[in-house]
Amino acid sequence: MSNLAAAGEEPEILFWVGCAGAFDDRYKRVTRAFVRILEHVGVKYAVLGMEETCTGDPAKRAGNEFLFQMQAMQNITTFEGYGIKKIVTACPHCFNTIKNEYPALGGNYEVIHHSTFLQQLINEGRVGVAGGGEFKGQRITFHDSCYLGRANNIYEAPRDVLAVLDADLVEMKRSKANGLCCGAGGAQMWKEPEPGKKDINVERTEEALAALDGNAAALHNLLGVESGNAGATPAPRNAQQGSIIAVSCPFCMTMMSDGVKNKERENNVQVFDLAELIATAEGLNA
Amino acid sequence: MHFSIQNILFLLVAAAGFGLFAWQVRKIRANILVGRDRDMSGNVSERLNKTLLVAFGQQKMFKRITPALLHLIVYVGFIVINIEVIEIMIDGLFGTHRALSFLGPLYSALVGTNEILGALVIVAVAAFWWRRNVKGVRRFTGPELRMWPKMDANIILYIEVILMVALFLMNASDLKLHQMEGQDLPGAFPISSLLTGLLPNNVGALEILERVSWWAHIVGILAFLNYLPSSKHFHIILAFPNVYYSRLVPQGQFSNVDSITHEVKAMMDPSYQVPAPATNPDGSAMAPTPFGAKDVNDLAWTNLLNAYSCTECGRCTSVCPANITGKLLSPRKIIMDTRDRMEEKYNSPLIFQPNLYGTEAKHAEQEVLDKENHTLLRGYVTPEELWACTTCNACVEACPVNINPLESIVEMRRFLVLEESAAPNSLNVMFSNIENNGAPWAFSPSDRFNWADELYVAEKA
Ligand code: SF4
Ligand code: SF4
């Protein structure tokens, strides 16, 4: 960003990478995939690089309002310095915080989550599936992130993005407004879970696997699912066939990947972010 | 009009019933108002709209179709039967008989609908009872639902049946009396007319039966009214204001703590003018309010209104990822604890003190509670429960009356962190990482751009 500013240029959007996108090895791949898409469609974007710092979301959810506000003020000062108006991010936590909580501290921006952004690119015909049919016949299930879905009512954008892949999309039993948390939100990412019967991400992964496998019996064995709100069970499928859990949040990515490992299904179930799926379908992730 | 001693008696009973109810409501209002102030004015049309949809329209109930239909019957039955209560009041006060019968066909329709709904209510109540006591729907169990809350739920079901049976006996005996005297009774009685055959053919006995069931019905209603403030069934009244005052901002938006904003601004800009602290009416500075919530009076009044509106249905708990996977956290319990604590600390005795029965049992499975610091936090809600929350908003989404357990949870977390520095150690590590590295993990800020190194390795090489 400082380079652009020095050159007297204004970016269309600021791509807010987020701490996970910058430091988490797995999520760095998503950051790169998204950047490749941005370059592919020729959007003039900027990143803050080392001038970025944590939005303060984990501090705020954990109750450390003081630390949150320190972080927020610092970021707002940076944004104001560059005259930022429009921010795109791949992290629903950053998205929610900047969009909903910064205004009370004086930071008002147009904030877009990358699922919405990708949906717009697709609607405008700027992204298609040039790579073609890469995911044809693959079964994909989307895991709703709480901070995208319930927190901000974004349910359709990620599904619209997946729809262009020509894959076999299935819904988990608990999805959209009824989706089950991956277990990482609210600063849980940084601590051991409280004692219980099971870790939340394992429960959620079991649900995803049941949907991917079309395994009705497994669906009914999930904890706390009342028979009353049963959705349609997808057609049964050989558990050896490759399938994908699609996510759109770095924390969900970690939790679902761990869950898949816990269930020893890494060989045929992969966890991908929407940006990676689109970049691959476009042949950009070569 | 046959004015008699009965009317005076009725006047006394009704006045006592409503007076007692008003007295109880005042106490509850006072309890709610110990909460922190929060400006909920404005957005009237949006709020009314929401109330219409969620409270009157039962919108969120319909996420689960079976209980929604059963509940709808009881709810509509309740509203229609209340019209008949107006008539009973008029009859009782003025010695009239079926004062609204001048409405003619409309009256017949009203009474007829009422009877059919009454029968359906009995069916629905039976189904509710079965779901709760035989089928054992999971959300009707759980540690916070033992003892009183369990009894409370059943008591209401029994009262509802008694009220309906009294209504039918009243109508049936009245109908038979008129038949035996060869008169026409205004109204339509699709159900009661089926019952007349079961009644004695004795005018005296019928007259007594008619009076007894008339009195049973109205005294039952007044008793029910006065039972409400001690019961989760108070929701039939508070659901409406509670939905009206629910949050209109995105669910992911957590409240801003203004006092901290002033501090942070002053730190970043020494010239920033922190507003003068609020003063008492006598001009002295008010004691500073703590950050977050330790006890009920630290919560916003809307959170306290929440506690009195809770139906204890457990929809929140049944979708809570922490609860589902066996952690101690139950959002319903947080809400119920808030109410219990209010009644313990403030205007507790309503008529009796049901909410405090069985609190021991309710806490049996938890860590030993801190009896010294007997506040909402630690006295009722343990830090372990609070730290299990993923702030996923599932409970908020699920609640049919727009209660927000998450807000109270976050307020108590704020108290733990900001006033007591009592966060779990790993979270303290996360805090210091953010402070020192600008990221919740221990990475150097100078590595923040490393992801770009591999962006176009092929081209760069
Ligand atoms: S926000 Fe917290 S209490 Fe509510 S459902 Fe989610 S984890 Fe449970
Ligand atoms: S908070 Fe809402 S969902 Fe939870 S038990 Fe009370 S009324 Fe039901």
GROMACS .gro file of N, CA, C and O in nm, chain B residues 203-300:
model
  392
  489VAL      N    1  -8.278  -2.999   3.783
  489VAL     CA    2  -8.258  -2.855   3.766
  489VAL      C    3  -8.171  -2.799   3.877
  489VAL      O    4  -8.075  -2.723   3.852
  490GLY      N    5  -8.199  -2.838   4.000
  490GLY     CA    6  -8.120  -2.786   4.114
  490GLY      C    7  -7.974  -2.820   4.100
  490GLY      O    8  -7.887  -2.732   4.113
  491ALA      N    9  -7.948  -2.945   4.068
  491ALA     CA   10  -7.809  -2.988   4.055
  491ALA      C   11  -7.741  -2.914   3.942
  491ALA      O   12  -7.626  -2.872   3.952
  492LEU      N   13  -7.814  -2.894   3.832
  492LEU     CA   14  -7.756  -2.824   3.718
  492LEU      C   15  -7.724  -2.680   3.753
  492LEU      O   16  -7.621  -2.626   3.712
  493GLU      N   17  -7.816  -2.618   3.828
  493GLU     CA   18  -7.790  -2.479   3.866
  493GLU      C   19  -7.663  -2.469   3.949
  493GLU      O   20  -7.581  -2.379   3.929
  494ILE      N   21  -7.651  -2.563   4.040
  494ILE     CA   22  -7.529  -2.561   4.123
  494ILE      C   23  -7.406  -2.585   4.035
  494ILE      O   24  -7.307  -2.514   4.044
  495LEU      N   25  -7.416  -2.681   3.948
  495LEU     CA   26  -7.303  -2.713   3.860
  495LEU      C   27  -7.265  -2.592   3.774
  495LEU      O   28  -7.147  -2.560   3.757
  496GLU      N   29  -7.366  -2.525   3.726
  496GLU     CA   30  -7.339  -2.408   3.639
  496GLU      C   31  -7.265  -2.302   3.719
  496GLU      O   32  -7.166  -2.245   3.673
  497ARG      N   33  -7.312  -2.275   3.840
  497ARG     CA   34  -7.248  -2.172   3.924
  497ARG      C   35  -7.106  -2.215   3.962
  497ARG      O   36  -7.011  -2.137   3.952
  498VAL      N   37  -7.096  -2.339   4.003
  498VAL     CA   38  -6.965  -2.385   4.049
  498VAL      C   39  -6.863  -2.376   3.936
  498VAL      O   40  -6.753  -2.325   3.952
  499SER      N   41  -6.902  -2.421   3.816
  499SER     CA   42  -6.804  -2.419   3.708
  499SER      C   43  -6.779  -2.276   3.660
  499SER      O   44  -6.668  -2.242   3.619
  500TRP      N   45  -6.882  -2.192   3.667
  500TRP     CA   46  -6.860  -2.050   3.632
  500TRP      C   47  -6.754  -1.991   3.725
  500TRP      O   48  -6.659  -1.927   3.680
  501TRP      N   49  -6.773  -2.014   3.854
  501TRP     CA   50  -6.676  -1.962   3.951
  501TRP      C   51  -6.539  -2.027   3.934
  501TRP      O   52  -6.436  -1.960   3.942
  502ALA      N   53  -6.540  -2.155   3.910
  502ALA     CA   54  -6.412  -2.225   3.894
  502ALA      C   55  -6.336  -2.166   3.776
  502ALA      O   56  -6.214  -2.146   3.782
  503HIS      N   57  -6.410  -2.138   3.671
  503HIS     CA   58  -6.346  -2.085   3.552
  503HIS      C   59  -6.282  -1.949   3.580
  503HIS      O   60  -6.165  -1.927   3.552
  504ILE      N   61  -6.359  -1.858   3.638
  504ILE     CA   62  -6.305  -1.723   3.655
  504ILE      C   63  -6.202  -1.718   3.768
  504ILE      O   64  -6.098  -1.652   3.756
  505VAL      N   65  -6.227  -1.790   3.876
  505VAL     CA   66  -6.127  -1.791   3.982
  505VAL      C   67  -5.999  -1.858   3.931
  505VAL      O   68  -5.888  -1.814   3.959
  506GLY      N   69  -6.020  -1.960   3.851
  506GLY     CA   70  -5.904  -2.027   3.790
  506GLY      C   71  -5.823  -1.930   3.706
  506GLY      O   72  -5.700  -1.928   3.712
  507ILE      N   73  -5.893  -1.847   3.629
  507ILE     CA   74  -5.822  -1.752   3.544
  507ILE      C   75  -5.747  -1.650   3.628
  507ILE      O   76  -5.631  -1.616   3.599
  508LEU      N   77  -5.811  -1.604   3.734
  508LEU     CA   78  -5.743  -1.506   3.820
  508LEU      C   79  -5.623  -1.570   3.890
  508LEU      O   80  -5.517  -1.508   3.906
  509ALA      N   81  -5.639  -1.694   3.930
  509ALA     CA   82  -5.527  -1.763   3.995
  509ALA      C   83  -5.413  -1.782   3.895
  509ALA      O   84  -5.297  -1.759   3.925
  510PHE      N   85  -5.452  -1.819   3.775
  510PHE     CA   86  -5.354  -1.836   3.667
  510PHE      C   87  -5.276  -1.706   3.645
  510PHE      O   88  -5.154  -1.703   3.636
  511LEU      N   89  -5.352  -1.597   3.641
  511LEU     CA   90  -5.291  -1.466   3.620
  511LEU      C   91  -5.188  -1.439   3.728
  511LEU      O   92  -5.081  -1.385   3.700
  512ASN      N   93  -5.219  -1.476   3.849
  512ASN     CA   94  -5.127  -1.447   3.959
  512ASN      C   95  -5.016  -1.550   3.972
  512ASN      O   96  -4.919  -1.528   4.043
  513TYR      N   97  -5.036  -1.660   3.906
  513TYR     CA   98  -4.930  -1.760   3.904
  513TYR      C   99  -4.822  -1.718   3.804
  513TYR      O  100  -4.704  -1.743   3.824
  514LEU      N  101  -4.865  -1.652   3.697
  514LEU     CA  102  -4.772  -1.617   3.589
  514LEU      C  103  -4.641  -1.553   3.635
  514LEU      O  104  -4.534  -1.596   3.593
  515PRO      N  105  -4.646  -1.450   3.720
  515PRO     CA  106  -4.520  -1.384   3.753
  515PRO      C  107  -4.418  -1.475   3.820
  515PRO      O  108  -4.300  -1.443   3.823
  516SER      N  109  -4.462  -1.586   3.874
  516SER     CA  110  -4.367  -1.678   3.937
  516SER      C  111  -4.320  -1.784   3.839
  516SER      O  112  -4.243  -1.871   3.876
  517SER      N  113  -4.370  -1.777   3.717
  517SER     CA  114  -4.356  -1.891   3.627
  517SER      C  115  -4.290  -1.848   3.497
  517SER      O  116  -4.292  -1.731   3.459
  518LYS      N  117  -4.235  -1.946   3.427
  518LYS     CA  118  -4.186  -1.919   3.293
  518LYS      C  119  -4.300  -1.875   3.200
  518LYS      O  120  -4.275  -1.820   3.093
  519HIS      N  121  -4.424  -1.900   3.245
  519HIS     CA  122  -4.537  -1.864   3.159
  519HIS      C  123  -4.565  -1.716   3.156
  519HIS      O  124  -4.655  -1.671   3.086
  520PHE      N  125  -4.486  -1.642   3.230
  520PHE     CA  126  -4.495  -1.497   3.220
  520PHE      C  127  -4.461  -1.452   3.078
  520PHE      O  128  -4.488  -1.340   3.039
  521HIS      N  129  -4.402  -1.542   3.002
  521HIS     CA  130  -4.368  -1.506   2.864
  521HIS      C  131  -4.490  -1.470   2.782
  521HIS      O  132  -4.477  -1.398   2.683
  522ILE      N  133  -4.607  -1.516   2.823
  522ILE     CA  134  -4.723  -1.482   2.740
  522ILE      C  135  -4.748  -1.331   2.743
  522ILE      O  136  -4.814  -1.278   2.656
  523ILE      N  137  -4.692  -1.265   2.842
  523ILE     CA  138  -4.704  -1.119   2.845
  523ILE      C  139  -4.574  -1.053   2.798
  523ILE      O  140  -4.575  -0.967   2.711
  524LEU      N  141  -4.463  -1.097   2.854
  524LEU     CA  142  -4.337  -1.026   2.827
  524LEU      C  143  -4.277  -1.056   2.691
  524LEU      O  144  -4.190  -0.984   2.645
  525ALA      N  145  -4.321  -1.161   2.626
  525ALA     CA  146  -4.267  -1.190   2.493
  525ALA      C  147  -4.281  -1.068   2.402
  525ALA      O  148  -4.193  -1.039   2.322
  526PHE      N  149  -4.390  -0.996   2.419
  526PHE     CA  150  -4.416  -0.884   2.329
  526PHE      C  151  -4.318  -0.768   2.351
  526PHE      O  152  -4.248  -0.729   2.258
  527PRO      N  153  -4.310  -0.713   2.474
  527PRO     CA  154  -4.208  -0.608   2.491
  527PRO      C  155  -4.067  -0.661   2.467
  527PRO      O  156  -3.981  -0.587   2.417
  528ASN      N  157  -4.042  -0.785   2.499
  528ASN     CA  158  -3.907  -0.838   2.481
  528ASN      C  159  -3.867  -0.838   2.334
  528ASN      O  160  -3.756  -0.801   2.298
  529VAL      N  161  -3.958  -0.879   2.249
  529VAL     CA  162  -3.928  -0.877   2.106
  529VAL      C  163  -3.918  -0.733   2.058
  529VAL      O  164  -3.829  -0.697   1.980
  530TYR      N  165  -4.006  -0.649   2.108
  530TYR     CA  166  -4.002  -0.508   2.068
  530TYR      C  167  -3.865  -0.448   2.097
  530TYR      O  168  -3.810  -0.375   2.015
  531TYR      N  169  -3.809  -0.480   2.212
  531TYR     CA  170  -3.682  -0.421   2.251
  531TYR      C  171  -3.561  -0.507   2.210
  531TYR      O  172  -3.454  -0.492   2.266
  532SER      N  173  -3.579  -0.597   2.115
  532SER     CA  174  -3.464  -0.679   2.079
  532SER      C  175  -3.368  -0.600   1.989
  532SER      O  176  -3.402  -0.496   1.935
  533ARG      N  177  -3.246  -0.653   1.976
  533ARG     CA  178  -3.142  -0.582   1.902
  533ARG      C  179  -3.173  -0.577   1.754
  533ARG      O  180  -3.219  -0.674   1.696
  534LEU      N  181  -3.143  -0.464   1.692
  534LEU     CA  182  -3.170  -0.450   1.550
  534LEU      C  183  -3.041  -0.456   1.467
  534LEU      O  184  -3.045  -0.461   1.347
  535VAL      N  185  -2.926  -0.455   1.534
  535VAL     CA  186  -2.798  -0.455   1.461
  535VAL      C  187  -2.761  -0.598   1.424
  535VAL      O  188  -2.818  -0.693   1.477
  536PRO      N  189  -2.664  -0.615   1.331
  536PRO     CA  190  -2.624  -0.752   1.296
  536PRO      C  191  -2.583  -0.830   1.421
  536PRO      O  192  -2.525  -0.774   1.514
  537GLN      N  193  -2.614  -0.960   1.420
  537GLN     CA  194  -2.587  -1.040   1.540
  537GLN      C  195  -2.438  -1.047   1.573
  537GLN      O  196  -2.401  -1.070   1.687
  538GLY      N  197  -2.354  -1.026   1.472
  538GLY     CA  198  -2.211  -1.035   1.499
  538GLY      C  199  -2.154  -0.911   1.566
  538GLY      O  200  -2.041  -0.911   1.610
  539GLN      N  201  -2.234  -0.806   1.571
  539GLN     CA  202  -2.184  -0.680   1.626
  539GLN      C  203  -2.197  -0.680   1.778
  539GLN      O  204  -2.307  -0.675   1.830
  540PHE      N  205  -2.082  -0.680   1.846
  540PHE     CA  206  -2.086  -0.677   1.992
  540PHE      C  207  -2.086  -0.532   2.038
  540PHE      O  208  -2.033  -0.444   1.970
  541SER      N  209  -2.141  -0.509   2.155
  541SER     CA  210  -2.156  -0.371   2.201
  541SER      C  211  -2.020  -0.306   2.221
  541SER      O  212  -1.920  -0.371   2.249
  542ASN      N  213  -2.021  -0.175   2.205
  542ASN     CA  214  -1.899  -0.098   2.227
  542ASN      C  215  -1.901  -0.047   2.372
  542ASN      O  216  -2.004  -0.004   2.422
  543VAL      N  217  -1.786  -0.054   2.440
  543VAL     CA  218  -1.780  -0.002   2.576
  543VAL      C  219  -1.728   0.142   2.568
  543VAL      O  220  -1.608   0.165   2.548
  544ASP      N  221  -1.818   0.238   2.583
  544ASP     CA  222  -1.781   0.378   2.559
  544ASP      C  223  -1.676   0.428   2.656
  544ASP      O  224  -1.588   0.506   2.618
  545SER      N  225  -1.685   0.384   2.782
  545SER     CA  226  -1.588   0.435   2.878
  545SER      C  227  -1.446   0.397   2.835
  545SER      O  228  -1.352   0.474   2.853
  546ILE      N  229  -1.432   0.279   2.777
  546ILE     CA  230  -1.300   0.237   2.730
  546ILE      C  231  -1.258   0.320   2.608
  546ILE      O  232  -1.141   0.356   2.592
  547THR      N  233  -1.356   0.351   2.523
  547THR     CA  234  -1.323   0.433   2.406
  547THR      C  235  -1.261   0.565   2.450
  547THR      O  236  -1.161   0.610   2.392
  548HIS      N  237  -1.318   0.626   2.554
  548HIS     CA  238  -1.261   0.752   2.602
  548HIS      C  239  -1.117   0.732   2.649
  548HIS      O  240  -1.029   0.811   2.618
  549GLU      N  241  -1.097   0.625   2.724
  549GLU     CA  242  -0.962   0.600   2.776
  549GLU      C  243  -0.862   0.581   2.662
  549GLU      O  244  -0.752   0.637   2.665
  550VAL      N  245  -0.902   0.498   2.565
  550VAL     CA  246  -0.810   0.469   2.455
  550VAL      C  247  -0.781   0.595   2.375
  550VAL      O  248  -0.667   0.622   2.338
  551LYS      N  249  -0.884   0.673   2.352
  551LYS     CA  250  -0.863   0.797   2.275
  551LYS      C  251  -0.770   0.890   2.350
  551LYS      O  252  -0.682   0.954   2.290
  552ALA      N  253  -0.789   0.897   2.481
  552ALA     CA  254  -0.703   0.984   2.561
  552ALA      C  255  -0.558   0.936   2.557
  552ALA      O  256  -0.464   1.015   2.558
  553MET      N  257  -0.542   0.804   2.552
  553MET     CA  258  -0.407   0.750   2.546
  553MET      C  259  -0.339   0.784   2.414
  553MET      O  260  -0.220   0.812   2.409
  554MET      N  261  -0.417   0.777   2.306
  554MET     CA  262  -0.358   0.798   2.175
  554MET      C  263  -0.341   0.946   2.145
  554MET      O  264  -0.256   0.984   2.066
  555ASP      N  265  -0.426   1.026   2.207
  555ASP     CA  266  -0.421   1.169   2.180
  555ASP      C  267  -0.438   1.243   2.312
  555ASP      O  268  -0.549   1.258   2.363
  556PRO      N  269  -0.328   1.291   2.369
  556PRO     CA  270  -0.333   1.351   2.503
  556PRO      C  271  -0.426   1.472   2.510
  556PRO      O  272  -0.475   1.507   2.617
  557SER      N  273  -0.455   1.533   2.396
  557SER     CA  274  -0.542   1.650   2.402
  557SER      C  275  -0.691   1.612   2.405
  557SER      O  276  -0.778   1.697   2.415
  558TYR      N  277  -0.718   1.481   2.395
  558TYR     CA  278  -0.858   1.437   2.391
  558TYR      C  279  -0.928   1.465   2.524
  558TYR      O  280  -0.876   1.436   2.631
  559GLN      N  281  -1.045   1.525   2.516
  559GLN     CA  282  -1.121   1.559   2.637
  559GLN      C  283  -1.212   1.443   2.676
  559GLN      O  284  -1.309   1.414   2.608
  560VAL      N  285  -1.179   1.380   2.788
  560VAL     CA  286  -1.267   1.274   2.837
  560VAL      C  287  -1.387   1.340   2.903
  560VAL      O  288  -1.370   1.431   2.984
  561PRO      N  289  -1.509   1.299   2.867
  561PRO     CA  290  -1.626   1.362   2.929
  561PRO      C  291  -1.622   1.344   3.080
  561PRO      O  292  -1.577   1.240   3.131
  562ALA      N  293  -1.673   1.444   3.152
  562ALA     CA  294  -1.673   1.437   3.299
  562ALA      C  295  -1.756   1.320   3.345
  562ALA      O  296  -1.857   1.286   3.282
  563PRO      N  297  -1.714   1.254   3.452
  563PRO     CA  298  -1.791   1.139   3.500
  563PRO      C  299  -1.930   1.184   3.546
  563PRO      O  300  -1.948   1.299   3.589
  564ALA      N  301  -2.024   1.091   3.536
  564ALA     CA  302  -2.161   1.124   3.574
  564ALA      C  303  -2.166   1.157   3.723
  564ALA      O  304  -2.086   1.107   3.802
  565THR      N  305  -2.257   1.243   3.760
  565THR     CA  306  -2.265   1.283   3.901
  565THR      C  307  -2.398   1.238   3.960
  565THR      O  308  -2.498   1.221   3.890
  566ASN      N  309  -2.396   1.221   4.091
  566ASN     CA  310  -2.519   1.193   4.163
  566ASN      C  311  -2.602   1.322   4.168
  566ASN      O  312  -2.548   1.430   4.143
  567PRO      N  313  -2.729   1.309   4.203
  567PRO     CA  314  -2.812   1.431   4.210
  567PRO      C  315  -2.752   1.536   4.304
  567PRO      O  316  -2.768   1.656   4.283
  568ASP      N  317  -2.677   1.493   4.407
  568ASP     CA  318  -2.622   1.592   4.499
  568ASP      C  319  -2.489   1.650   4.449
  568ASP      O  320  -2.422   1.725   4.521
  569GLY      N  321  -2.449   1.613   4.330
  569GLY     CA  322  -2.330   1.674   4.273
  569GLY      C  323  -2.203   1.593   4.294
  569GLY      O  324  -2.102   1.619   4.228
  570SER      N  325  -2.206   1.495   4.383
  570SER     CA  326  -2.087   1.414   4.404
  570SER      C  327  -2.066   1.319   4.287
  570SER      O  328  -2.162   1.283   4.218
  571ALA      N  329  -1.942   1.281   4.263
  571ALA     CA  330  -1.914   1.191   4.152
  571ALA      C  331  -1.972   1.053   4.182
  571ALA      O  332  -1.967   1.006   4.296
  572MET      N  333  -2.028   0.990   4.079
  572MET     CA  334  -2.085   0.857   4.098
  572MET      C  335  -1.974   0.753   4.107
  572MET      O  336  -1.869   0.770   4.045
  573ALA      N  337  -1.999   0.651   4.185
  573ALA     CA  338  -1.900   0.543   4.191
  573ALA      C  339  -1.881   0.488   4.050
  573ALA      O  340  -1.979   0.473   3.977
  574PRO      N  341  -1.757   0.464   4.010
  574PRO     CA  342  -1.737   0.417   3.874
  574PRO      C  343  -1.804   0.281   3.854
  574PRO      O  344  -1.800   0.196   3.944
  575THR      N  345  -1.864   0.264   3.738
  575THR     CA  346  -1.926   0.134   3.711
  575THR      C  347  -1.816   0.038   3.665
  575THR      O  348  -1.724   0.079   3.595
  576PRO      N  349  -1.824  -0.086   3.708
  576PRO     CA  350  -1.722  -0.181   3.665
  576PRO      C  351  -1.734  -0.211   3.516
  576PRO      O  352  -1.838  -0.190   3.456
  577PHE      N  353  -1.625  -0.259   3.457
  577PHE     CA  354  -1.631  -0.308   3.320
  577PHE      C  355  -1.698  -0.444   3.322
  577PHE      O  356  -1.667  -0.529   3.406
  578GLY      N  357  -1.788  -0.465   3.229
  578GLY     CA  358  -1.852  -0.596   3.221
  578GLY      C  359  -1.949  -0.616   3.335
  578GLY      O  360  -1.990  -0.523   3.403
  579ALA      N  361  -1.990  -0.740   3.356
  579ALA     CA  362  -2.096  -0.769   3.452
  579ALA      C  363  -2.052  -0.875   3.551
  579ALA      O  364  -2.007  -0.982   3.513
  580LYS      N  365  -2.066  -0.840   3.679
  580LYS     CA  366  -2.043  -0.939   3.783
  580LYS      C  367  -2.176  -0.985   3.840
  580LYS      O  368  -2.193  -1.100   3.876
  581ASP      N  369  -2.268  -0.892   3.849
  581ASP     CA  370  -2.397  -0.927   3.906
  581ASP      C  371  -2.508  -0.874   3.815
  581ASP      O  372  -2.481  -0.803   3.718
  582VAL      N  373  -2.631  -0.906   3.851
  582VAL     CA  374  -2.741  -0.873   3.760
  582VAL      C  375  -2.751  -0.723   3.733
  582VAL      O  376  -2.784  -0.682   3.621
  583ASN      N  377  -2.720  -0.640   3.833
  583ASN     CA  378  -2.735  -0.496   3.810
  583ASN      C  379  -2.627  -0.440   3.718
  583ASN      O  380  -2.635  -0.324   3.679
  584ASP      N  381  -2.528  -0.520   3.681
  584ASP     CA  382  -2.429  -0.476   3.583
  584ASP      C  383  -2.474  -0.505   3.440
  584ASP      O  384  -2.411  -0.461   3.345
  585LEU      N  385  -2.579  -0.583   3.428
  585LEU     CA  386  -2.629  -0.613   3.293
  585LEU      C  387  -2.725  -0.503   3.250
  585LEU      O  388  -2.777  -0.428   3.333
  586ALA      N  389  -2.747  -0.491   3.120
  586ALA     CA  390  -2.843  -0.392   3.071
  586ALA      C  391  -2.984  -0.437   3.107
  586ALA      O  392  -3.010  -0.557   3.122
   0.00000   0.00000   0.00000
